[in-house]
């Protein structure tokens, strides 16, 4: 059987890869499991032969992997959205406080940042830690007062366990509340934090390299850009 001309053969190969390829996505560990998968549902239904492969890590680590060509896309918080990359905002997640049930404010449905000025904030490695630390310093930092921040090289679930044991308070994306309730029940109190401008939020986005030659990634990038319009 005679093979098609070289240019046509290349085109057919590219199409075959696009139809039976994969897309690698790195997801910052503070993103609720399944949320990005829901975002891709329509694309996956129209491209059933393209497989998504997921990994997770801190925002900085994922950006390094993206810039080195080790993944095609990264889903990270806004502070990690590098201007040299293509960026598309995804969603906003309200920030809430997790308090020990013995905390004097545990029964309040809503508190202010000022109410927490004497508390110790527990920051974990994967719980958007740098984003939360910057937020705490911005909200509570004053010339004569510095917020109490205690960093731990552990994940979100263990941070909540520390809260449960009265070691401090923690910040969480509100989307995680169903998981917190399932795992910790009524042993941790959750309350909204507001100030004069309302609630604080974590902003999430997806980033990718414009020079990525993976045809599957290019198809998904076009899908993302179309959703922006």
Coordinates of N, CA and C in Angstrom, one line a residue:
X1 N 0.9 -1.2 0.0 CA 0.0 0.0 0.0 C 0.9 1.3 0.0
X2 N 0.6 2.2 -0.9 CA 1.4 3.4 -1.0 C 1.1 4.3 0.1
X3 N 2.2 4.9 0.7 CA 2.0 5.8 1.8 C 1.7 7.2 1.2
X4 N 0.9 8.0 1.9 CA 0.5 9.4 1.4 C 1.8 10.2 1.3
X5 N 1.8 11.3 0.6 CA 2.9 12.3 0.5 C 3.3 12.7 2.0
X6 N 4.6 13.1 2.1 CA 5.1 13.3 3.4 C 4.3 14.4 4.2
X7 N 3.9 15.5 3.6 CA 3.2 16.5 4.3 C 1.9 16.0 4.8
X8 N 1.2 15.3 4.0 CA -0.1 14.7 4.3 C 0.1 13.7 5.4
X9 N 1.1 12.9 5.3 CA 1.4 11.9 6.3 C 1.7 12.5 7.7
X10 N 2.4 13.6 7.7 CA 2.6 14.3 9.0 C 1.3 14.8 9.6
X11 N 0.4 15.4 8.7 CA -0.9 15.9 9.2 C -1.7 14.7 9.8
X12 N -1.7 13.6 9.1 CA -2.5 12.4 9.6 C -1.9 12.0 10.9
X13 N -0.6 12.0 11.1 CA 0.0 11.6 12.3 C -0.4 12.5 13.5
X14 N -0.4 13.8 13.2 CA -0.8 14.8 14.2 C -2.2 14.6 14.6
X15 N -3.1 14.4 13.6 CA -4.5 14.2 13.9 C -4.7 12.9 14.8
X16 N -3.9 11.9 14.4 CA -4.0 10.6 15.2 C -3.6 10.8 16.7
X17 N -2.5 11.6 16.8 CA -2.1 11.9 18.2 C -3.1 12.7 18.9
X18 N -3.7 13.7 18.2 CA -4.7 14.6 18.9 C -5.9 13.8 19.3
X19 N -6.2 12.7 18.5 CA -7.4 11.9 18.8 C -7.2 10.9 19.8
X20 N -5.9 10.5 20.0 CA -5.6 9.4 21.0 C -4.4 9.8 21.9
X21 N -4.5 11.1 22.4 CA -3.4 11.6 23.2 C -3.8 11.9 24.6
X22 N -2.9 12.6 25.3 CA -3.2 13.0 26.6 C -2.8 14.4 27.0
X23 N -3.4 14.9 28.0 CA -3.1 16.2 28.5 C -2.7 16.1 30.0
X24 N -1.6 16.7 30.4 CA -1.1 16.6 31.8 C -1.4 17.9 32.5
X25 N -2.1 17.8 33.6 CA -2.5 19.0 34.4 C -2.0 18.9 35.8
X26 N -1.3 19.9 36.3 CA -0.9 20.0 37.6 C -1.9 20.9 38.4
X27 N -2.3 20.4 39.6 CA -3.4 21.1 40.3 C -2.8 21.4 41.7
X28 N -2.9 22.7 42.1 CA -2.5 23.1 43.4 C -3.3 22.4 44.4
X29 N -2.7 21.9 45.5 CA -3.3 21.0 46.4 C -4.5 21.6 47.2
X30 N -4.6 22.9 47.2 CA -5.8 23.5 47.9 C -7.0 23.5 47.0
X31 N -7.0 23.0 45.8 CA -8.2 23.0 44.9 C -9.0 21.8 45.4
X32 N -10.3 22.0 45.6 CA -11.2 20.9 46.0 C -11.1 19.7 45.0
X33 N -10.9 18.5 45.4 CA -10.9 17.4 44.5 C -12.1 17.3 43.6
X34 N -12.0 17.1 42.3 CA -13.1 17.0 41.4 C -13.6 18.3 40.8
X35 N -13.1 19.4 41.3 CA -13.6 20.7 40.8 C -13.1 21.0 39.4
X36 N -11.8 20.7 39.2 CA -11.3 21.0 37.8 C -11.9 19.9 36.8
X37 N -12.1 18.7 37.3 CA -12.7 17.7 36.4 C -14.1 18.1 36.0
X38 N -14.8 18.8 36.8 CA -16.1 19.3 36.4 C -16.0 20.3 35.4
X39 N -14.9 21.2 35.5 CA -14.7 22.2 34.5 C -14.4 21.6 33.1
X40 N -13.8 20.4 33.1 CA -13.4 19.8 31.8 C -14.5 18.9 31.2
X41 N -15.6 18.7 31.9 CA -16.6 17.7 31.5 C -17.0 17.9 30.1
X42 N -17.4 19.1 29.6 CA -17.8 19.3 28.3 C -16.8 18.9 27.3
X43 N -15.5 19.3 27.5 CA -14.4 19.0 26.6 C -14.2 17.5 26.5
X44 N -14.2 16.9 27.6 CA -14.0 15.4 27.7 C -15.1 14.7 26.9
X45 N -16.3 15.2 27.0 CA -17.4 14.5 26.3 C -17.3 14.6 24.8
X46 N -16.7 15.7 24.3 CA -16.5 15.9 22.8 C -15.2 15.4 22.3
X47 N -14.3 15.1 23.3 CA -13.0 14.5 22.9 C -12.7 13.3 23.7
X48 N -13.5 12.2 23.5 CA -13.4 11.0 24.4 C -12.1 10.3 24.3
X49 N -11.3 10.5 23.2 CA -10.0 9.8 23.1 C -8.9 10.5 23.7
X50 N -9.1 11.7 24.3 CA -8.1 12.5 25.0 C -8.2 12.2 26.5
X51 N -7.1 11.8 27.1 CA -7.0 11.4 28.5 C -6.3 12.5 29.3
X52 N -6.9 12.9 30.4 CA -6.3 13.9 31.3 C -5.5 13.1 32.4
X53 N -4.3 13.5 32.5 CA -3.4 12.9 33.6 C -3.1 14.0 34.6
X54 N -3.4 13.7 35.9 CA -3.3 14.8 36.9 C -2.1 14.5 37.9
X55 N -1.6 15.6 38.4 CA -0.6 15.6 39.4 C -0.9 16.8 40.3
X56 N -0.3 16.8 41.5 CA -0.6 17.9 42.4 C 0.7 18.4 43.1
X57 N 0.6 19.6 43.7 CA 1.8 20.2 44.3 C 1.5 21.6 44.7
X58 N 2.6 22.3 45.2 CA 2.4 23.7 45.5 C 2.4 24.5 44.2
X59 N 1.9 25.7 44.3 CA 1.8 26.6 43.1 C 3.2 26.8 42.4
X60 N 4.2 27.1 43.3 CA 5.6 27.3 42.7 C 6.1 26.1 42.0
X61 N 5.9 24.9 42.6 CA 6.5 23.7 42.0 C 5.8 23.4 40.7
X62 N 4.5 23.6 40.7 CA 3.7 23.4 39.4 C 4.2 24.3 38.3
X63 N 4.4 25.6 38.7 CA 4.9 26.5 37.6 C 6.2 26.2 37.1
X64 N 7.1 25.7 38.0 CA 8.4 25.2 37.5 C 8.3 24.1 36.5
X65 N 7.4 23.1 36.9 CA 7.2 22.0 36.0 C 6.6 22.4 34.7
X66 N 5.7 23.4 34.7 CA 5.1 23.9 33.5 C 6.1 24.6 32.6
X67 N 7.0 25.4 33.2 CA 8.0 26.1 32.4 C 9.0 25.2 31.9
X68 N 9.2 24.0 32.5 CA 10.2 23.0 32.0 C 9.5 22.0 31.0
X69 N 8.3 22.2 30.7 CA 7.6 21.4 29.8 C 7.2 20.0 30.3
X70 N 7.1 19.9 31.7 CA 6.8 18.6 32.3 C 5.3 18.4 32.4
X71 N 4.5 19.5 32.4 CA 3.1 19.4 32.4 C 2.6 20.4 31.3
X72 N 1.3 20.2 30.9 CA 0.7 21.1 29.9 C 0.0 22.3 30.5
X73 N -0.6 22.1 31.6 CA -1.4 23.1 32.3 C -1.2 23.1 33.8
X74 N -1.4 24.2 34.5 CA -1.4 24.3 35.9 C -2.6 25.0 36.4
X75 N -3.2 24.5 37.4 CA -4.4 25.2 38.1 C -3.9 25.7 39.4
X76 N -3.8 27.0 39.6 CA -3.1 27.6 40.8 C -3.9 28.8 41.2
X77 N -3.5 29.3 42.4 CA -4.1 30.5 42.9 C -3.5 31.7 42.2
X78 N -4.2 32.8 42.3 CA -3.9 34.0 41.6 C -2.4 34.5 41.8
X79 N -1.9 34.4 43.0 CA -0.5 34.9 43.2 C 0.5 34.1 42.4
X80 N 0.1 32.9 41.9 CA 1.0 32.1 41.1 C 0.8 32.3 39.6
X81 N 0.0 33.2 39.2 CA -0.3 33.4 37.8 C 0.8 34.2 37.1
X82 N 1.7 33.5 36.5 CA 2.9 34.2 35.9 C 2.5 35.0 34.6
X83 N 2.8 36.3 34.5 CA 2.4 37.1 33.4 C 3.0 36.6 32.0
X84 N 4.1 35.8 32.0 CA 4.7 35.4 30.8 C 4.0 34.2 30.2
X85 N 3.0 33.6 31.0 CA 2.2 32.5 30.5 C 0.8 32.9 30.1
X86 N 0.2 32.1 29.4 CA -1.2 32.3 29.0 C -2.1 32.0 30.3
X87 N -3.0 32.9 30.6 CA -3.8 32.8 31.9 C -5.2 32.9 31.6
X88 N -6.0 32.1 32.3 CA -7.5 32.2 32.2 C -8.0 32.1 33.6
X89 N -8.7 33.1 34.2 CA -9.3 32.9 35.5 C -10.4 31.8 35.5
X90 N -10.5 31.1 36.6 CA -11.4 30.0 36.7 C -12.6 30.3 37.6
X91 N -12.2 30.4 38.9 CA -13.3 30.6 39.9 C -12.7 31.3 41.1
X92 N -13.6 31.7 42.0 CA -13.3 32.4 43.3 C -13.8 31.6 44.4
X93 N -13.0 31.4 45.5 CA -13.4 30.6 46.6 C -13.4 31.4 47.9
X94 N -14.5 31.5 48.6 CA -14.6 32.3 49.8 C -13.7 31.7 50.9
X95 N -13.1 32.5 51.7 CA -12.2 32.0 52.8 C -12.9 32.1 54.1
X96 N -12.9 31.0 54.8 CA -13.5 30.9 56.1 C -12.5 30.5 57.2
X97 N -12.9 30.7 58.4 CA -12.0 30.3 59.5 C -12.4 29.1 60.2
X98 N -11.4 28.2 60.6 CA -11.7 27.0 61.4 C -11.2 27.3 62.8
X99 N -12.1 27.2 63.8 CA -11.7 27.5 65.2 C -12.0 26.2 66.0
X100 N -11.2 26.1 67.1 CA -11.5 25.0 68.1 C -12.9 25.3 68.7
X101 N -13.6 24.2 69.0 CA -15.0 24.4 69.5 C -15.0 25.1 70.9
X102 N -13.8 25.1 71.6 CA -13.7 25.8 72.8 C -13.4 27.3 72.7
X103 N -13.2 27.7 71.4 CA -12.8 29.1 71.2 C -14.0 30.1 71.6
X104 N -13.7 31.2 72.2 CA -14.8 32.1 72.6 C -15.8 32.5 71.5
X105 N -15.3 32.5 70.2 CA -16.1 32.9 69.1 C -16.6 31.8 68.3
X106 N -16.5 30.6 68.8 CA -16.9 29.4 68.0 C -18.4 29.3 67.7
X107 N -19.2 30.0 68.5 CA -20.7 30.0 68.2 C -21.1 31.1 67.3
X108 N -20.2 32.0 66.9 CA -20.5 33.1 66.0 C -20.6 32.7 64.6
X109 N -21.6 33.0 63.8 CA -21.7 32.7 62.4 C -20.7 33.6 61.6
X110 N -20.4 34.7 62.1 CA -19.6 35.7 61.4 C -18.7 36.5 62.3
X111 N -17.4 36.6 62.0 CA -16.5 37.4 62.8 C -15.7 38.3 61.9
X112 N -15.0 39.2 62.6 CA -14.1 40.1 61.8 C -12.6 39.7 62.0
X113 N -11.8 40.2 61.1 CA -10.4 39.9 61.2 C -9.8 40.4 62.5
X114 N -10.3 41.5 63.0 CA -9.9 42.1 64.2 C -10.1 41.2 65.4
X115 N -11.2 40.4 65.3 CA -11.6 39.5 66.4 C -10.5 38.4 66.6
X116 N -9.7 38.1 65.5 CA -8.7 37.1 65.6 C -7.3 37.6 65.8
X117 N -7.2 38.9 66.2 CA -5.9 39.5 66.2 C -4.9 38.9 67.2
X118 N -5.5 38.2 68.3 CA -4.6 37.6 69.3 C -4.4 36.1 69.1
X119 N -5.0 35.5 68.0 CA -5.0 34.1 67.8 C -3.7 33.7 67.0
X120 N -3.4 32.4 67.1 CA -2.2 31.9 66.3 C -2.8 31.3 65.1
X121 N -2.3 31.7 63.9 CA -2.8 31.2 62.6 C -1.9 30.0 62.2
X122 N -2.5 28.9 62.0 CA -1.7 27.7 61.6 C -1.7 27.6 60.1
X123 N -0.6 27.6 59.5 CA -0.4 27.6 58.0 C 0.2 26.3 57.6
X124 N -0.4 25.6 56.7 CA 0.1 24.3 56.1 C 0.8 24.5 54.8
X125 N 1.5 23.5 54.3 CA 2.3 23.6 53.1 C 1.4 23.6 51.9
X126 N 0.2 22.9 51.9 CA -0.6 22.8 50.7 C -1.9 23.6 50.7
X127 N -2.2 24.2 51.9 CA -3.4 24.9 52.0 C -3.4 26.3 51.6
X128 N -2.8 26.6 50.3 CA -2.6 27.9 49.9 C -1.9 28.7 50.9
X129 N -0.9 28.1 51.6 CA -0.2 28.7 52.7 C 0.3 30.1 52.5
X130 N 1.0 30.3 51.4 CA 1.6 31.6 51.2 C 0.5 32.7 50.9
X131 N -0.6 32.3 50.2 CA -1.7 33.2 50.0 C -2.4 33.6 51.3
X132 N -2.6 32.6 52.2 CA -3.2 32.8 53.5 C -2.3 33.7 54.4
X133 N -1.0 33.4 54.3 CA -0.1 34.2 55.2 C -0.1 35.6 54.8
X134 N 0.0 35.9 53.5 CA 0.0 37.3 53.0 C -1.3 38.0 53.4
X135 N -2.5 37.2 53.3 CA -3.8 37.8 53.6 C -3.8 38.1 55.1
X136 N -3.3 37.3 56.0 CA -3.3 37.5 57.4 C -2.5 38.8 57.7
X137 N -1.3 38.9 57.1 CA -0.4 40.0 57.4 C -1.1 41.3 56.8
X138 N -1.8 41.2 55.7 CA -2.4 42.4 55.2 C -3.6 42.9 56.1
X139 N -4.3 41.9 56.6 CA -5.5 42.2 57.4 C -5.1 42.6 58.8
X140 N -4.1 42.0 59.4 CA -3.8 42.2 60.8 C -2.5 42.9 61.1
X141 N -1.7 43.1 60.1 CA -0.4 43.7 60.3 C -0.5 45.2 60.6
X142 N 0.1 45.6 61.7 CA 0.1 47.0 62.1 C 1.5 47.4 62.6
X143 N 1.8 48.7 62.6 CA 3.2 49.0 63.1 C 3.5 48.5 64.5
X144 N 2.5 48.5 65.3 CA 2.8 48.0 66.7 C 2.3 46.6 67.0
X145 N 1.9 45.9 66.0 CA 1.3 44.5 66.2 C 1.6 43.7 65.0
X146 N 2.1 42.5 65.2 CA 2.4 41.5 64.1 C 1.5 40.3 64.4
X147 N 0.8 39.8 63.4 CA 0.0 38.6 63.6 C 0.9 37.4 63.9
X148 N 0.3 36.5 64.7 CA 1.0 35.3 65.2 C 0.8 34.2 64.1
X149 N 1.8 33.8 63.4 CA 1.7 32.8 62.4 C 2.6 31.6 62.7
X150 N 2.1 30.4 62.7 CA 2.9 29.2 62.9 C 2.8 28.3 61.7
X151 N 4.0 28.1 61.0 CA 4.0 27.3 59.8 C 4.3 25.9 60.1
X152 N 3.6 25.0 59.4 CA 3.9 23.5 59.5 C 4.0 22.9 58.1
X153 N 4.9 22.0 58.0 CA 5.1 21.3 56.8 C 4.2 20.0 56.7
X154 N 2.9 20.3 56.8 CA 1.9 19.3 56.7 C 0.7 19.8 55.9
X155 N -0.2 18.8 55.6 CA -1.3 19.2 54.7 C -2.5 19.7 55.5
X156 N -3.6 20.0 54.7 CA -4.8 20.6 55.2 C -5.4 19.8 56.3
X157 N -5.6 18.5 56.1 CA -6.3 17.7 57.1 C -5.6 17.7 58.5
X158 N -4.2 17.6 58.4 CA -3.5 17.7 59.7 C -3.6 19.1 60.4
X159 N -3.6 20.1 59.6 CA -3.8 21.4 60.1 C -5.1 21.5 60.9
X160 N -6.2 21.0 60.3 CA -7.5 21.0 60.9 C -7.5 20.2 62.2
X161 N -6.7 19.1 62.2 CA -6.5 18.3 63.4 C -5.9 19.1 64.5
X162 N -4.9 20.0 64.2 CA -4.3 20.8 65.2 C -5.2 21.9 65.7
X163 N -6.1 22.4 64.8 CA -7.2 23.3 65.3 C -8.1 22.6 66.3
X164 N -8.4 21.4 66.0 CA -9.3 20.6 66.8 C -8.6 20.4 68.2
X165 N -7.3 20.3 68.2 CA -6.6 20.1 69.5 C -6.2 21.5 70.2
X166 N -6.8 22.6 69.8 CA -6.6 23.9 70.4 C -5.2 24.4 70.2
X167 N -4.6 24.1 69.1 CA -3.2 24.7 68.9 C -3.3 26.0 68.1
X168 N -4.5 26.4 67.6 CA -4.6 27.7 66.9 C -5.8 27.7 66.0
X169 N -5.9 28.6 65.1 CA -7.0 28.7 64.1 C -6.4 28.5 62.7
X170 N -7.3 28.3 61.8 CA -6.8 28.1 60.4 C -7.7 28.7 59.4
X171 N -7.3 28.9 58.2 CA -8.1 29.5 57.1 C -8.3 28.4 56.1
X172 N -9.5 28.4 55.5 CA -9.8 27.3 54.5 C -10.6 27.9 53.4
X173 N -10.5 27.3 52.2 CA -11.4 27.7 51.1 C -12.8 27.1 51.5
X174 N -13.9 27.8 51.3 CA -15.2 27.4 51.7 C -15.6 26.1 51.0
X175 N -15.1 25.8 49.8 CA -15.4 24.6 49.0 C -15.0 23.4 49.7
X176 N -14.1 23.5 50.7 CA -13.6 22.3 51.4 C -14.5 21.9 52.6
X177 N -15.5 22.7 52.9 CA -16.3 22.5 54.1 C -17.0 21.1 54.2
X178 N -17.6 20.6 53.1 CA -18.2 19.3 53.2 C -17.2 18.2 53.6
X179 N -15.9 18.3 53.1 CA -14.9 17.3 53.5 C -14.5 17.5 54.9
X180 N -14.4 18.8 55.4 CA -14.1 19.0 56.8 C -15.2 18.5 57.7
X181 N -16.4 18.7 57.3 CA -17.5 18.2 58.2 C -17.5 16.6 58.2
X182 N -17.2 16.0 57.0 CA -17.2 14.5 57.0 C -16.1 14.0 57.8
X183 N -14.9 14.6 57.9 CA -13.8 14.1 58.6 C -13.7 14.5 60.0
X184 N -14.2 15.7 60.3 CA -14.0 16.2 61.7 C -15.3 16.5 62.4
X185 N -16.4 16.3 61.7 CA -17.7 16.5 62.3 C -17.9 17.8 63.0
X186 N -18.3 17.7 64.3 CA -18.6 18.9 65.1 C -17.4 19.3 66.0
X187 N -16.2 18.7 65.7 CA -15.1 18.9 66.6 C -14.3 20.2 66.2
X188 N -14.8 20.9 65.1 CA -14.2 22.1 64.6 C -15.3 23.1 64.3
X189 N -15.2 24.3 64.7 CA -16.2 25.3 64.4 C -15.8 26.1 63.1
X190 N -16.7 26.3 62.2 CA -16.4 27.1 61.0 C -17.2 28.4 61.0
X191 N -16.5 29.5 60.7 CA -17.2 30.8 60.7 C -16.7 31.7 59.6
X192 N -17.6 32.5 59.1 CA -17.2 33.5 58.0 C -16.4 34.6 58.6
X193 N -15.4 35.1 57.8 CA -14.7 36.3 58.3 C -15.0 37.4 57.3
X194 N -15.4 38.6 57.9 CA -15.7 39.7 57.0 C -15.1 41.0 57.6
X195 N -14.9 41.9 56.7 CA -14.5 43.3 57.2 C -15.3 44.3 56.4
X196 N -14.9 45.5 56.3 CA -15.7 46.5 55.7 C -15.9 46.3 54.2
X197 N -15.0 45.5 53.6 CA -15.2 45.2 52.1 C -15.8 43.9 51.9
X198 N -16.2 43.2 52.9 CA -16.9 41.9 52.8 C -15.9 40.7 53.0
X199 N -16.2 39.6 52.4 CA -15.4 38.4 52.6 C -14.2 38.4 51.8
X200 N -13.1 37.7 52.2 CA -11.9 37.6 51.4 C -12.1 36.3 50.5
X201 N -11.4 36.3 49.4 CA -11.5 35.1 48.5 C -10.1 34.7 48.0
X202 N -10.0 33.4 47.6 CA -8.9 32.9 46.9 C -9.4 32.9 45.4
X203 N -8.5 33.4 44.5 CA -8.8 33.5 43.1 C -8.0 32.4 42.4
X204 N -8.6 31.5 41.6 CA -7.9 30.5 41.0 C -7.9 30.7 39.4
X205 N -6.9 30.2 38.8 CA -6.8 30.3 37.4 C -6.0 29.2 36.8
X206 N -6.1 29.0 35.5 CA -5.3 28.0 34.8 C -4.3 28.7 33.9
X207 N -3.1 28.2 33.8 CA -2.0 28.8 33.1 C -1.4 27.7 32.1
X208 N -0.9 28.1 31.0 CA -0.2 27.2 30.1 C 0.8 28.0 29.2
X209 N 1.6 27.3 28.5 CA 2.6 27.9 27.7 C 2.1 28.0 26.2
X210 N 2.2 29.2 25.6 CA 1.7 29.4 24.3 C 2.5 28.5 23.3
X211 N 3.7 28.2 23.6 CA 4.5 27.4 22.6 C 4.4 25.9 22.8
X212 N 3.5 25.4 23.6 CA 3.3 24.0 23.8 C 2.9 23.4 22.5
X213 N 3.6 22.3 22.0 CA 3.4 21.7 20.7 C 2.5 20.5 20.8
X214 N 2.1 20.1 22.0 CA 1.2 19.0 22.2 C -0.2 19.3 21.5
X215 N -0.6 18.6 20.5 CA -1.8 19.0 19.8 C -3.1 18.9 20.7
X216 N -3.0 17.9 21.6 CA -4.2 17.8 22.5 C -4.3 19.0 23.4
X217 N -3.1 19.5 23.9 CA -3.1 20.7 24.8 C -3.5 21.9 24.0
X218 N -3.2 22.0 22.7 CA -3.6 23.1 21.9 C -5.1 23.1 21.7
X219 N -5.7 21.9 21.6 CA -7.2 21.8 21.4 C -7.8 22.3 22.7
X220 N -7.3 21.8 23.9 CA -7.9 22.2 25.2 C -7.7 23.7 25.4
X221 N -6.5 24.3 25.0 CA -6.3 25.7 25.1 C -7.3 26.5 24.3
X222 N -7.7 26.0 23.1 CA -8.7 26.7 22.3 C -10.0 26.6 23.0
X223 N -10.3 25.5 23.6 CA -11.6 25.3 24.4 C -11.6 26.3 25.5
X224 N -10.5 26.5 26.3 CA -10.4 27.4 27.4 C -10.7 28.8 26.9
X225 N -10.0 29.2 25.8 CA -10.1 30.6 25.3 C -11.6 30.8 24.8
X226 N -12.2 29.8 24.3 CA -13.6 30.0 23.8 C -14.5 30.2 25.0
X227 N -14.2 29.5 26.1 CA -15.0 29.7 27.4 C -14.9 31.1 27.9
X228 N -13.7 31.7 27.7 CA -13.5 33.1 28.2 C -14.4 34.1 27.5
X229 N -14.6 33.9 26.2 CA -15.4 34.8 25.4 C -16.8 35.0 25.9

